[in-house]
Coordinates of C-alpha atoms in Angstrom, one line a residue:
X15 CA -18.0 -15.6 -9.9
X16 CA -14.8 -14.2 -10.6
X17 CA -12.7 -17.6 -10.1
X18 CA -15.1 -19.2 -12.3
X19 CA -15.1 -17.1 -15.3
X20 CA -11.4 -17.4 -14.9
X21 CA -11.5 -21.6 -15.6
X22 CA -13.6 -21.1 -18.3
X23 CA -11.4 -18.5 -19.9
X24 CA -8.0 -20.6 -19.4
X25 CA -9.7 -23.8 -20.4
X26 CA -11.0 -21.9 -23.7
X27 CA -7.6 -20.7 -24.5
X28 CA -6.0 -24.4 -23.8
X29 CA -8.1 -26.1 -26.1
X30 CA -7.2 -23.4 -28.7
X31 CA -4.0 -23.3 -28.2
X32 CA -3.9 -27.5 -28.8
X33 CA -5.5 -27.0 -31.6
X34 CA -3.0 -24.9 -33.1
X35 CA -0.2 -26.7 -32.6
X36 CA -1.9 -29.7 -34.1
X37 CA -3.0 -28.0 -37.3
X38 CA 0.7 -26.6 -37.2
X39 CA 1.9 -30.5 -37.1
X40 CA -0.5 -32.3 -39.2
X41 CA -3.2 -30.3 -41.0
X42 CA -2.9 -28.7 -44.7
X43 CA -4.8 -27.9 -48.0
X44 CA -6.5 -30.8 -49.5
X45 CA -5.1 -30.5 -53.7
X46 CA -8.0 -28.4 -54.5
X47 CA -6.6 -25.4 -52.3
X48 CA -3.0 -26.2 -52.4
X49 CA -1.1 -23.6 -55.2
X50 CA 1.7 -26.6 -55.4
X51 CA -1.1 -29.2 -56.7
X52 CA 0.3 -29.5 -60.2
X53 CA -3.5 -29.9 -61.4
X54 CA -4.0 -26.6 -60.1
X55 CA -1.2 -24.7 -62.0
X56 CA -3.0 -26.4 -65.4
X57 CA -6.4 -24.1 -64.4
X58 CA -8.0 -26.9 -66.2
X59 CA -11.7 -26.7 -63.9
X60 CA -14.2 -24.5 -64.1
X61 CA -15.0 -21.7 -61.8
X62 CA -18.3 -23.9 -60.7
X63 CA -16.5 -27.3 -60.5
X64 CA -13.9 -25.5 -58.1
X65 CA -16.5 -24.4 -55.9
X66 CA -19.4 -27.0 -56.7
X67 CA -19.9 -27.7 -52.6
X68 CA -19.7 -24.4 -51.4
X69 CA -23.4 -23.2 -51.7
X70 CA -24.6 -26.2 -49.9
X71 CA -21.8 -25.7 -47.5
X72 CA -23.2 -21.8 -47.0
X73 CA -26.7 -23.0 -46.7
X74 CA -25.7 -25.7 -43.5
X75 CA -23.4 -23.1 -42.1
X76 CA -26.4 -21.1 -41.6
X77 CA -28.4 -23.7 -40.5
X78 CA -26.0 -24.6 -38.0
X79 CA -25.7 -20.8 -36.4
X80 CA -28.7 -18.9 -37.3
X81 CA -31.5 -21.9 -37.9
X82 CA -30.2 -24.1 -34.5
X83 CA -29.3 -20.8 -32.6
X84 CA -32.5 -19.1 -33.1
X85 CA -34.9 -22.2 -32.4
X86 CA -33.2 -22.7 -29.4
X87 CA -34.2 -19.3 -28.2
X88 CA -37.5 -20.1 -27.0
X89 CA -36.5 -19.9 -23.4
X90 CA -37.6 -16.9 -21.9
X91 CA -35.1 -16.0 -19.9
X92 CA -32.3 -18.2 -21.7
X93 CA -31.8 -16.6 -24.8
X94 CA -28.3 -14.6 -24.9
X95 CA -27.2 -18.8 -23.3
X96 CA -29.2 -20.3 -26.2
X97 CA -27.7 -18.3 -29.2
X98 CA -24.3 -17.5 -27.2
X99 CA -23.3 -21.1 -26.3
X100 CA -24.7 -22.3 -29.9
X101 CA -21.7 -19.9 -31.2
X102 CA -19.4 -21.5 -28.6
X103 CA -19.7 -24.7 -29.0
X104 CA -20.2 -25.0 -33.1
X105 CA -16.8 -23.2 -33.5
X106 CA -15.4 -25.5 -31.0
X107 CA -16.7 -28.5 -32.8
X108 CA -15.4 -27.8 -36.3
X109 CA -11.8 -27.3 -35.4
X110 CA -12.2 -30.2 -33.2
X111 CA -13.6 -32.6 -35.7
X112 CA -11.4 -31.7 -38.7
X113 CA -8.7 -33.1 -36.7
X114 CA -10.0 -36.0 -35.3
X115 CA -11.9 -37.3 -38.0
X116 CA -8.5 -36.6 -39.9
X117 CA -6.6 -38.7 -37.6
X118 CA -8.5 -41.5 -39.2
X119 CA -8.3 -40.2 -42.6
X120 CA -4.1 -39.4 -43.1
X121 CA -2.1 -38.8 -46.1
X122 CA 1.3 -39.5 -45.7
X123 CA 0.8 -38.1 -42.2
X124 CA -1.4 -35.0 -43.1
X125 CA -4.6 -34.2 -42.4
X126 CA -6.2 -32.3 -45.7
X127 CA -8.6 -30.1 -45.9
X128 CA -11.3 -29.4 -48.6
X129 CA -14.6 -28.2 -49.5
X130 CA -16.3 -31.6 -48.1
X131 CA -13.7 -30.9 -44.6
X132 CA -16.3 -27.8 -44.2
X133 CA -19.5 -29.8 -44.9
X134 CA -18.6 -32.9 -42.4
X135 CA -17.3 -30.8 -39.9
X136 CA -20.4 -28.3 -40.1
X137 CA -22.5 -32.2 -39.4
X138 CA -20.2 -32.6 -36.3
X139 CA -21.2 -29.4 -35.2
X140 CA -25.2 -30.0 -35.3
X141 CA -25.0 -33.6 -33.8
X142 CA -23.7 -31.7 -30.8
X143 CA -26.0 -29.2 -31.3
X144 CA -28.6 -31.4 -31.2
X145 CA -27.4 -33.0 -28.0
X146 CA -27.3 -29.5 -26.2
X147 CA -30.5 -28.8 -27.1
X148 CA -31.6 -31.7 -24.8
X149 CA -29.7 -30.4 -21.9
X150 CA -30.3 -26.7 -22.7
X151 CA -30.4 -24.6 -19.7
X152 CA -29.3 -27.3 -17.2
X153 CA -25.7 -27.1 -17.8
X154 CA -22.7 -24.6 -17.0
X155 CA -20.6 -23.0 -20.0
X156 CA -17.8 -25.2 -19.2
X157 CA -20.4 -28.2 -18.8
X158 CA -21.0 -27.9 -22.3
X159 CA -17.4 -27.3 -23.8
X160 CA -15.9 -30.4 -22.0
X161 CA -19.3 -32.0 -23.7
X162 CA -18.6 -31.2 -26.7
X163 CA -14.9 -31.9 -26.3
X164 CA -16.0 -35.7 -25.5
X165 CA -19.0 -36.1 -27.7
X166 CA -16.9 -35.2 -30.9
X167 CA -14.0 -38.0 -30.6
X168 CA -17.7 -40.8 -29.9
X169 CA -19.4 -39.6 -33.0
X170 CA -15.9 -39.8 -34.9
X171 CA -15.1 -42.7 -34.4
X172 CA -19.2 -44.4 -34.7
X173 CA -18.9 -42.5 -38.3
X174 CA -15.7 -44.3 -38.9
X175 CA -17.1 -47.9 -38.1
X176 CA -20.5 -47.1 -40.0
X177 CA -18.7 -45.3 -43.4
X178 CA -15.6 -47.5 -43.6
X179 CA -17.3 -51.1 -42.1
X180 CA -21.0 -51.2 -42.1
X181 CA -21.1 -48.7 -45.1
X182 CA -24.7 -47.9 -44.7
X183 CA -26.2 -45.4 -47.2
X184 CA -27.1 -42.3 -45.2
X185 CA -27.0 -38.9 -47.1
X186 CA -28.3 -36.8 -45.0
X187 CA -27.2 -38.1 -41.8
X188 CA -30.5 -38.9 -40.2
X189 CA -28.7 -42.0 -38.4
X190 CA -25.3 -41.1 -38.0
X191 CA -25.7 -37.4 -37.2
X192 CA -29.6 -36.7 -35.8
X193 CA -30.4 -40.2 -33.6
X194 CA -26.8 -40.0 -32.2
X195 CA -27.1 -36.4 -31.2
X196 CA -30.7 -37.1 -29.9
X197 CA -30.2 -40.0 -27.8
X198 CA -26.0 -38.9 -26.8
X199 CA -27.7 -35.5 -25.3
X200 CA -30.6 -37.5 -23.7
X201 CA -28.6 -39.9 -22.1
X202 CA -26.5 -37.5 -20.9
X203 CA -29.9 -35.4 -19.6
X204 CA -30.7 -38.7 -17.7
X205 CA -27.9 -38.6 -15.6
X206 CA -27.6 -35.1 -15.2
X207 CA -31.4 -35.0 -13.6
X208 CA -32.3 -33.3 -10.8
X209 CA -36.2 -32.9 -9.0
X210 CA -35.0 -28.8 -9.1
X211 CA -35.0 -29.0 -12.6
X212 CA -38.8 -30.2 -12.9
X213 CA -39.5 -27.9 -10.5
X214 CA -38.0 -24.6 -11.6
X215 CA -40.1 -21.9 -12.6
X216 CA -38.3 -20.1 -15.0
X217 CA -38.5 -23.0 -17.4
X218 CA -40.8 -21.8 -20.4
X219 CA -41.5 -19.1 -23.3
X220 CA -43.2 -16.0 -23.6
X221 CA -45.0 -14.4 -26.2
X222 CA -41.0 -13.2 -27.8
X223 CA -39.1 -15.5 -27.4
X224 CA -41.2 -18.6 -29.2
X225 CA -41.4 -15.7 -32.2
X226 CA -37.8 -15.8 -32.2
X227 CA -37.5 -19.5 -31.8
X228 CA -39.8 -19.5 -35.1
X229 CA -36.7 -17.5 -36.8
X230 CA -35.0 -21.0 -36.4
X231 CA -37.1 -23.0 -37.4
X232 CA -37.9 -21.0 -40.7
X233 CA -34.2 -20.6 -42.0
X234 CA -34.2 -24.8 -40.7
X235 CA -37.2 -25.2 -43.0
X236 CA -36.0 -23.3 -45.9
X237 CA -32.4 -25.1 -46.1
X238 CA -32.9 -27.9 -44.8
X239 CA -32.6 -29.8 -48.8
X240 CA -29.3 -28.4 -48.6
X241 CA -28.6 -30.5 -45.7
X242 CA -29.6 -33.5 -47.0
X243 CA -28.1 -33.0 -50.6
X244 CA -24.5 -31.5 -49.5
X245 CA -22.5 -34.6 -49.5
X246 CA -24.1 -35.8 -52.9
X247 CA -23.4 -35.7 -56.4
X248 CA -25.0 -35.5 -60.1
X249 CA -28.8 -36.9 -60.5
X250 CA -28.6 -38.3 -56.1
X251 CA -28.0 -34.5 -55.4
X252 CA -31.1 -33.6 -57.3
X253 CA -32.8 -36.3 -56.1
X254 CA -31.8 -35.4 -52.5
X255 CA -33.3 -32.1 -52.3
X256 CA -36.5 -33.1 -54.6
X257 CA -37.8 -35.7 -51.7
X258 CA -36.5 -33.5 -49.2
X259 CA -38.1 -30.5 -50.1
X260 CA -41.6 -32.4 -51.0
X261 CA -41.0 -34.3 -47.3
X262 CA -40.8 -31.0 -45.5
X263 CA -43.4 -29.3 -47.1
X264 CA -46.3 -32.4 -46.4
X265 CA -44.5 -32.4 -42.3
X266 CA -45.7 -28.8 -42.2
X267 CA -48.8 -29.3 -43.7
X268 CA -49.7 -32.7 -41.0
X269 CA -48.2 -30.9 -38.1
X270 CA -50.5 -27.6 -38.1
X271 CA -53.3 -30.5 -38.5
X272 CA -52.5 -32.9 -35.7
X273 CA -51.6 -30.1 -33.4
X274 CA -55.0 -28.1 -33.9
X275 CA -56.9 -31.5 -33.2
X276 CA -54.6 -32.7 -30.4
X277 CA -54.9 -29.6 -28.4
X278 CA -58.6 -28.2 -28.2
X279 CA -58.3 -27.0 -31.7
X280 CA -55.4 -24.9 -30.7
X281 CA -52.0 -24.4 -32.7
X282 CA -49.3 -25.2 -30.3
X283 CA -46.0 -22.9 -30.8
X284 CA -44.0 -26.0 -29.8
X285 CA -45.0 -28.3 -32.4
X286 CA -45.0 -25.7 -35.5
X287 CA -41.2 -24.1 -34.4
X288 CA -40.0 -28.3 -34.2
X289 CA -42.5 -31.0 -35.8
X290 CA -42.7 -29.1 -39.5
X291 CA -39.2 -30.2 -39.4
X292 CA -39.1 -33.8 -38.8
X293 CA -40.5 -34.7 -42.2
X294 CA -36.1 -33.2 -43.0
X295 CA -35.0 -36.1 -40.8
X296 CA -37.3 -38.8 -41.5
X297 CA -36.3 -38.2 -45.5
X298 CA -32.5 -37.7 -45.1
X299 CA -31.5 -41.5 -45.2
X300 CA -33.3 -42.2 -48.3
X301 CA -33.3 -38.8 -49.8
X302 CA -31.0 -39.6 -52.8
X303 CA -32.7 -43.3 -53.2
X304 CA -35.8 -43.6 -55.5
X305 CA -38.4 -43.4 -53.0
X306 CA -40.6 -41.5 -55.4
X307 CA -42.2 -38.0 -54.6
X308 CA -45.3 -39.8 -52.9
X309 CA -42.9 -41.7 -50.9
X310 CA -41.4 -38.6 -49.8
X311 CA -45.1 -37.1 -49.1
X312 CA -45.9 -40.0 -47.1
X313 CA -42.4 -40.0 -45.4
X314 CA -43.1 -36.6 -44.4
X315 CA -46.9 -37.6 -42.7
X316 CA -45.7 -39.9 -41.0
X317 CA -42.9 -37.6 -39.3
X318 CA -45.5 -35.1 -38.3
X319 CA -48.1 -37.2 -36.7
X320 CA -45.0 -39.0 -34.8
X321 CA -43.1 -35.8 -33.4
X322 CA -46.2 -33.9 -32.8
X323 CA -47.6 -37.1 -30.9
X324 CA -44.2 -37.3 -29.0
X325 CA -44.5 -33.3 -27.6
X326 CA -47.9 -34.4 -27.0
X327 CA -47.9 -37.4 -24.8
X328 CA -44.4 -38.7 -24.6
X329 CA -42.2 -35.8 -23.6
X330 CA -43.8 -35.7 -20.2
X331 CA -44.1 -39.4 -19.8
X332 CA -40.1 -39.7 -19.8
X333 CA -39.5 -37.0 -17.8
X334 CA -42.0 -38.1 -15.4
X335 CA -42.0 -42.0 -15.7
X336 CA -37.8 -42.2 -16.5
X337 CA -36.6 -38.8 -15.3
X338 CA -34.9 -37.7 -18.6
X339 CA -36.1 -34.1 -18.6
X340 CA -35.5 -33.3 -22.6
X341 CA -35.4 -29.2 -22.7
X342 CA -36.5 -28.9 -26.6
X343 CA -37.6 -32.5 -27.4
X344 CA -34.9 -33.6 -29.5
X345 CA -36.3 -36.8 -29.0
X346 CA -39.0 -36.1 -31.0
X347 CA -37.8 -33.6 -33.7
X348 CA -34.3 -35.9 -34.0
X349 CA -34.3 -38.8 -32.6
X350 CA -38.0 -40.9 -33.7
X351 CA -37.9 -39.2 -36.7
X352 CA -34.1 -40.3 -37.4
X353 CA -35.4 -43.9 -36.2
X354 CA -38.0 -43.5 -38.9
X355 CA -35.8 -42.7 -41.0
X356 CA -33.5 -45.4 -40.3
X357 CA -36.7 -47.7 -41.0
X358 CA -37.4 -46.2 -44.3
X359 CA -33.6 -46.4 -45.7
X360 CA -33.9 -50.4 -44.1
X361 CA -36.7 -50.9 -46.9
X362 CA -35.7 -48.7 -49.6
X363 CA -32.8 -50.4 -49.9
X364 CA -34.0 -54.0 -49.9
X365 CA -36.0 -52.9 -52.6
X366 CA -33.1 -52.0 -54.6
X367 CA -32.6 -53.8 -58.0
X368 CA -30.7 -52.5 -61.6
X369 CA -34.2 -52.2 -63.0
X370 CA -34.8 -49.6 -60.6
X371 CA -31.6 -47.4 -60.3
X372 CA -30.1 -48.8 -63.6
X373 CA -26.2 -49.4 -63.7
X374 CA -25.8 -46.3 -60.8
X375 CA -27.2 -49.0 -58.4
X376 CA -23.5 -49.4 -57.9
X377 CA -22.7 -46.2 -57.7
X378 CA -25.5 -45.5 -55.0
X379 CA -24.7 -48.2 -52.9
X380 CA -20.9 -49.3 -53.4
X381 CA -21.0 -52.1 -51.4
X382 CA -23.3 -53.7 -53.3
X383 CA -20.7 -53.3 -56.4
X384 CA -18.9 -56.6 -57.6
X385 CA -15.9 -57.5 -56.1
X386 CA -12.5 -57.0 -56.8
X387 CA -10.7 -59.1 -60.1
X388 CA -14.3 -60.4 -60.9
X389 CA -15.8 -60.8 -64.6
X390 CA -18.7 -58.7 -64.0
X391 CA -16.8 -55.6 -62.0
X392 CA -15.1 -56.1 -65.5
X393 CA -18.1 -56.1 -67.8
X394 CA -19.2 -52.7 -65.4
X395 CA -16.2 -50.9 -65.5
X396 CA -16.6 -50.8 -69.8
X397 CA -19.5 -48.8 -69.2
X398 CA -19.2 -47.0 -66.0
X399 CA -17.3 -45.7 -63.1
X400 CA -17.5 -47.6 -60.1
X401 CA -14.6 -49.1 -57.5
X402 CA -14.6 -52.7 -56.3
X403 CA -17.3 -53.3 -53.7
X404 CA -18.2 -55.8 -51.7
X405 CA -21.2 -57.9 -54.0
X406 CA -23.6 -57.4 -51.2
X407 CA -27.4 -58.0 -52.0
X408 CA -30.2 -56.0 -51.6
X409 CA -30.9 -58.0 -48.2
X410 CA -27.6 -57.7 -47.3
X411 CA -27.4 -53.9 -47.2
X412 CA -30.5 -53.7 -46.0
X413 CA -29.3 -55.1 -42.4
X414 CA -26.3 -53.6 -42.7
X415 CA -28.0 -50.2 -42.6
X416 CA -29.6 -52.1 -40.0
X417 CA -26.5 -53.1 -38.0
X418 CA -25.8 -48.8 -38.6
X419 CA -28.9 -47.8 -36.6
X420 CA -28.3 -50.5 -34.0
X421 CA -24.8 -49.4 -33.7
X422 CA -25.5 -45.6 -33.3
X423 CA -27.9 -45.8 -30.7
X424 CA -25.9 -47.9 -28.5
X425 CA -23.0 -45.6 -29.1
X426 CA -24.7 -42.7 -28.4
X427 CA -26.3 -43.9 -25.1
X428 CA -23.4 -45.5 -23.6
X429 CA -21.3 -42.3 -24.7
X430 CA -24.0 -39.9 -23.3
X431 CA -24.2 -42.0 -20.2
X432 CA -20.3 -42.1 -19.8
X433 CA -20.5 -37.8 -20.4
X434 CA -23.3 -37.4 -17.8
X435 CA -21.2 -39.1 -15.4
X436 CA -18.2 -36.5 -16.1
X437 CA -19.7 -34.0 -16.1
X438 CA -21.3 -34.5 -13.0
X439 CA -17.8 -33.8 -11.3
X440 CA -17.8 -30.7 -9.3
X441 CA -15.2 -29.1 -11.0
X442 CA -17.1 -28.4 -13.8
X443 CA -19.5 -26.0 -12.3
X444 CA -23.2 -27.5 -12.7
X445 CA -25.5 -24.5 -12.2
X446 CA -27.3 -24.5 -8.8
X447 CA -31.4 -24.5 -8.9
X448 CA -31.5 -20.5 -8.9
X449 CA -29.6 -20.7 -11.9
X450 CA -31.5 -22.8 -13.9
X451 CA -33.0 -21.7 -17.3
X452 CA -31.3 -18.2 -16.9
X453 CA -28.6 -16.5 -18.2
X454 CA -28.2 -13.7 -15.5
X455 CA -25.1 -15.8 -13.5
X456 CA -23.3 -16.0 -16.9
X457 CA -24.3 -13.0 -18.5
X458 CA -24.5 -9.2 -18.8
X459 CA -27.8 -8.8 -18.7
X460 CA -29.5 -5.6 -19.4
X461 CA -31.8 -4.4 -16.3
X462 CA -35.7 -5.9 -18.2
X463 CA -37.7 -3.0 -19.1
X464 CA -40.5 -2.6 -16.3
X465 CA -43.7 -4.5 -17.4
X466 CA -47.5 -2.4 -16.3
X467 CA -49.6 -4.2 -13.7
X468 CA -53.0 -2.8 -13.7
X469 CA -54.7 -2.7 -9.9
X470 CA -58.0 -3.8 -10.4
X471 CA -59.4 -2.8 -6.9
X472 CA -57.5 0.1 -4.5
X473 CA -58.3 -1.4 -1.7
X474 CA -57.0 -5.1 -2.4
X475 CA -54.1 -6.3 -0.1
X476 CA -50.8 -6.5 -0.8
X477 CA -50.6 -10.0 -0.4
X478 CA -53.8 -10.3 -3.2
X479 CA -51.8 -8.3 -5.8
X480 CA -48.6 -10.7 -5.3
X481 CA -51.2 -13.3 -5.8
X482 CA -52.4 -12.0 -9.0
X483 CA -48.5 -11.0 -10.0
X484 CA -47.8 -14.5 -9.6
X485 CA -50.7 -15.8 -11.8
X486 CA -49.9 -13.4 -14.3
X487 CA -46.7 -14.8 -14.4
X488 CA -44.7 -10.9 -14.4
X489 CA -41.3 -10.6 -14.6
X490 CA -41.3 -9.1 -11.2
X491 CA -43.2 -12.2 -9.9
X492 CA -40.7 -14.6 -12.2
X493 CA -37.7 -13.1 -10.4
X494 CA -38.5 -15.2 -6.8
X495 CA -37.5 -12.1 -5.2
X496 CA -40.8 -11.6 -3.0
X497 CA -39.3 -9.5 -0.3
X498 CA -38.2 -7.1 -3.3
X499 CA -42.0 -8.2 -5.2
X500 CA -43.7 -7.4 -1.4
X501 CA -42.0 -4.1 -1.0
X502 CA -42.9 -2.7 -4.2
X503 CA -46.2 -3.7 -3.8
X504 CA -46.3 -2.2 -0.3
X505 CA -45.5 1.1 -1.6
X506 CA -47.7 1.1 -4.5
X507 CA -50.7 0.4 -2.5
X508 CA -49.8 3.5 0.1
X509 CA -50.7 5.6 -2.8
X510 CA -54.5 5.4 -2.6
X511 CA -54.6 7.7 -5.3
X512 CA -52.9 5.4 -8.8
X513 CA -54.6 3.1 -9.7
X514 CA -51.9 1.1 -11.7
X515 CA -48.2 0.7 -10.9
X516 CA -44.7 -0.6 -12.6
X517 CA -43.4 -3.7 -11.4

């Protein structure tokens, strides 16, 4: 154990190491933070047009290390991995994206950072996050650093294509950030699957730990607008977090009905700590588009039904049918729902007329703007703001956002698939069945507090009582240590006299 926490401590230090030398080289202050700006010596803006992003850039921070951390804590014996690595891996990502999204980006050479640096970087961070969660408890620390150290340069450069090419309008990410995390981390699951995975018993939650994933998913819930609005401006930014927060609240309402009448009329944990927050993901293409409030309603429905049908029925069709075992069902909380969303944005946008959106049509969608030198880019620039764009129709950008979606998904499995393969190397330390779904061969763990087994009947047998341990599902019984589990038991039952024992 020693020799491996070793690699993982050198390889940590390398990669930040490299990244300081290559801030040193080529990062600095975007003109809002630098003191030499000469705008910035005139003091000419505002307190709240200085820091107009930073709230919604505080509200997806938290989202990406309390709301993903905690819902990923459901695991029962997982959860120091789950919140632990989803602190690893999120810091990792934001130093890493800033420069490699900046590589694309340069200014005379320099990469600069600003308010929006924080914001992008904080969406790098919870495409990977969303990837991990597919994989989460199958993979070794260092599994999941040289993931994320491959997964951010793919989703780069498919942003790069999609923003600067395709220019799609997606402001909340739902293509470009959810379906490419979803479907990256399941392909990457695909290869990665093993039979002991399936089989392991120490997959699953306890009473505890689903209340703690349920943390998550709240501080998800409640911030989630933020998300969707942080990149926008002016009446798109209200807009944003109108149909989002109208979206979300309609998911919630659908999930808690399709999951009572889908199992027994029963609420399932698993579909109230993830399906109330697909109706977030289905909205976030079209959030700042006039879809109307019962749009949004009906956008959020439709979210529920689909990810609480997909936890229902599909999750253990594709682990059984196509062997991709998905640990949290980011296919369903992230990935249909970012299709759907995808779908929605499609027809929103052919929809799109001046009538509708008035002259910040052009605004909204840029490529739709007339082109350069022409009479009316002339006629709009009198009136309003607006660069040259590409005189695209309705139709047009409607498959274009299209030709986005397509693009994404093959990006993300191919790049998943590639990923898997790495990290199937040896050297990377994939965790052996025992270690599965645990954190005690990476972790101090604390010895578990001993849990009371009641003896029904004195004279039972050993063997009966590990019988019943096992059905109970005890920690003792959890641990697959039955010579320890047998012994115990042994010496319990010599003393005729108790009638109830610690495991």
């Amino acid at each position: 154990m020693a020799w491996r926490r070793g690699k993982l401590s050198l390889i940590l230090i390398a990669i930040e190491i490299l990244f300081i030398v290559l801030f040193a080289i080529f990062v600095d202050y975007d003109k809002e933070a630098n003191a030499k700006d000469p705008s910035n010596n005139n003091d000419t803006g505002t307190p709240t047009e200085k820091v107009q992003y930073y709230p919604m850039f505080q509200d997806v921070h938290v989202m990406i290390f309390v709301g993903f951390g905690f819902l990923m804590t459901f695991l029962k014996k997982y959860g120091f991995s789950s919140m632990g690595y989803n602190f690893l891996i999120s810091a990792i990502c934001i130093q890493w994206f800033m420069l490699i999204h900046g590589f694309f980006h340069l200014h005379d050479g320099k990469i600069l950072i600003g308010q929006t640096s924080l914001i992008t970087a904080d969406f790098s961070a919870a495409a990977v996050l969303i990837s991990f969660g597919a994989v989460l408890g199958k993979t070794s620390p260092l599994q999941l650093v040289i993931m994320c150290m491959l997964e951010i340069p793919i989703f780069a450069v498919n942003e790069w294509v999609a923003v600067n090419y395709l220019m799609p309008v997606d402001i909340g990410g739902s293509m470009i950030v959810h379906t490419f995390g979803a479907y990256f981390g399941l392909a990457v699951a695909r290869v990665l699957y093993t039979d002991d995975i399936v089989s392991s018993r120490k997959e699953g939650s306890v009473y505890h730990s689903d209340l703690f994933a349920m943390i998550g998913s709240i501080f998800l819930w409640m911030f989630w607008p933020s998300f969707n609005a942080a990149l926008a401006t002016g009446d798109e930014r209200t807009r944003a977090i109108i149909n989002t927060y109208i979206s979300l609240a309609a998911c919630c309402v659908v999930t808690f009905a399709v999951s009572n009448a889908s199992n027994k009329e029963k609420f399932d944990m698993v579909h109230i700590q993830n399906a109330t927050l697909a109706g977030g993901v289905a909205i976030g293409t079209s959030a700042d588009l006039m879809i109307t409030p019962f749009g949004a309603l009906i956008v959020g429905s439709g979210a529920a039904v689909l990810s609480v049908l997909g936890y229902r029925f599909l999750t253990p069709c594709m682990t059984k049918k196509i062997k991709v075992h998905d640990t949290c069902g980011v296919n369903n909380l992230h990935g249909m729902p970012g299709i759907l969303a995808g779908i929605v944005g499609i027809i929103v946008t052919s929809q799109a007329t001046e009538t509708q959106y008035g002259k910040s049509l052009y605004q909204i969608f840029p490529a739709m703007a007339p082109v350069k030198n022409s009479t009316e880019l002339a006629e709009l620039q009198k009136t309003l703001s607006v660069d040259p764009g590409l005189g695209r129709t309705a139709a047009q950008q409607a498959l274009f956002q299209l030709a986005t979606l397509g693009m994404t998904l093959g990006m993300a499995l191919v790049g998943g698939a590639i990923t898997g393969f790495i990290l199937k190397i040896s050297i990377w330390d994939a965790p052996k069945s025992h270690d599965l779904f645990d954190d005690d061969n990476y972790w101090e763990v604390p010895e578990e507090e001993a849990l009371p087994y009641i003896v029904e009947d004195k004279d039972e047998s050993a063997q009966t009582v590990i019988e019943n341990l096992y059905a109970k599902k005890s920690n003792l019984a959890d641990s697959n240590n039955l010579d320890q589990s047998v012994g115990i038991v042994n010496m319990a039952m010599a003393d005729t006299s108790t009638t109830s024992f610690t495991s």
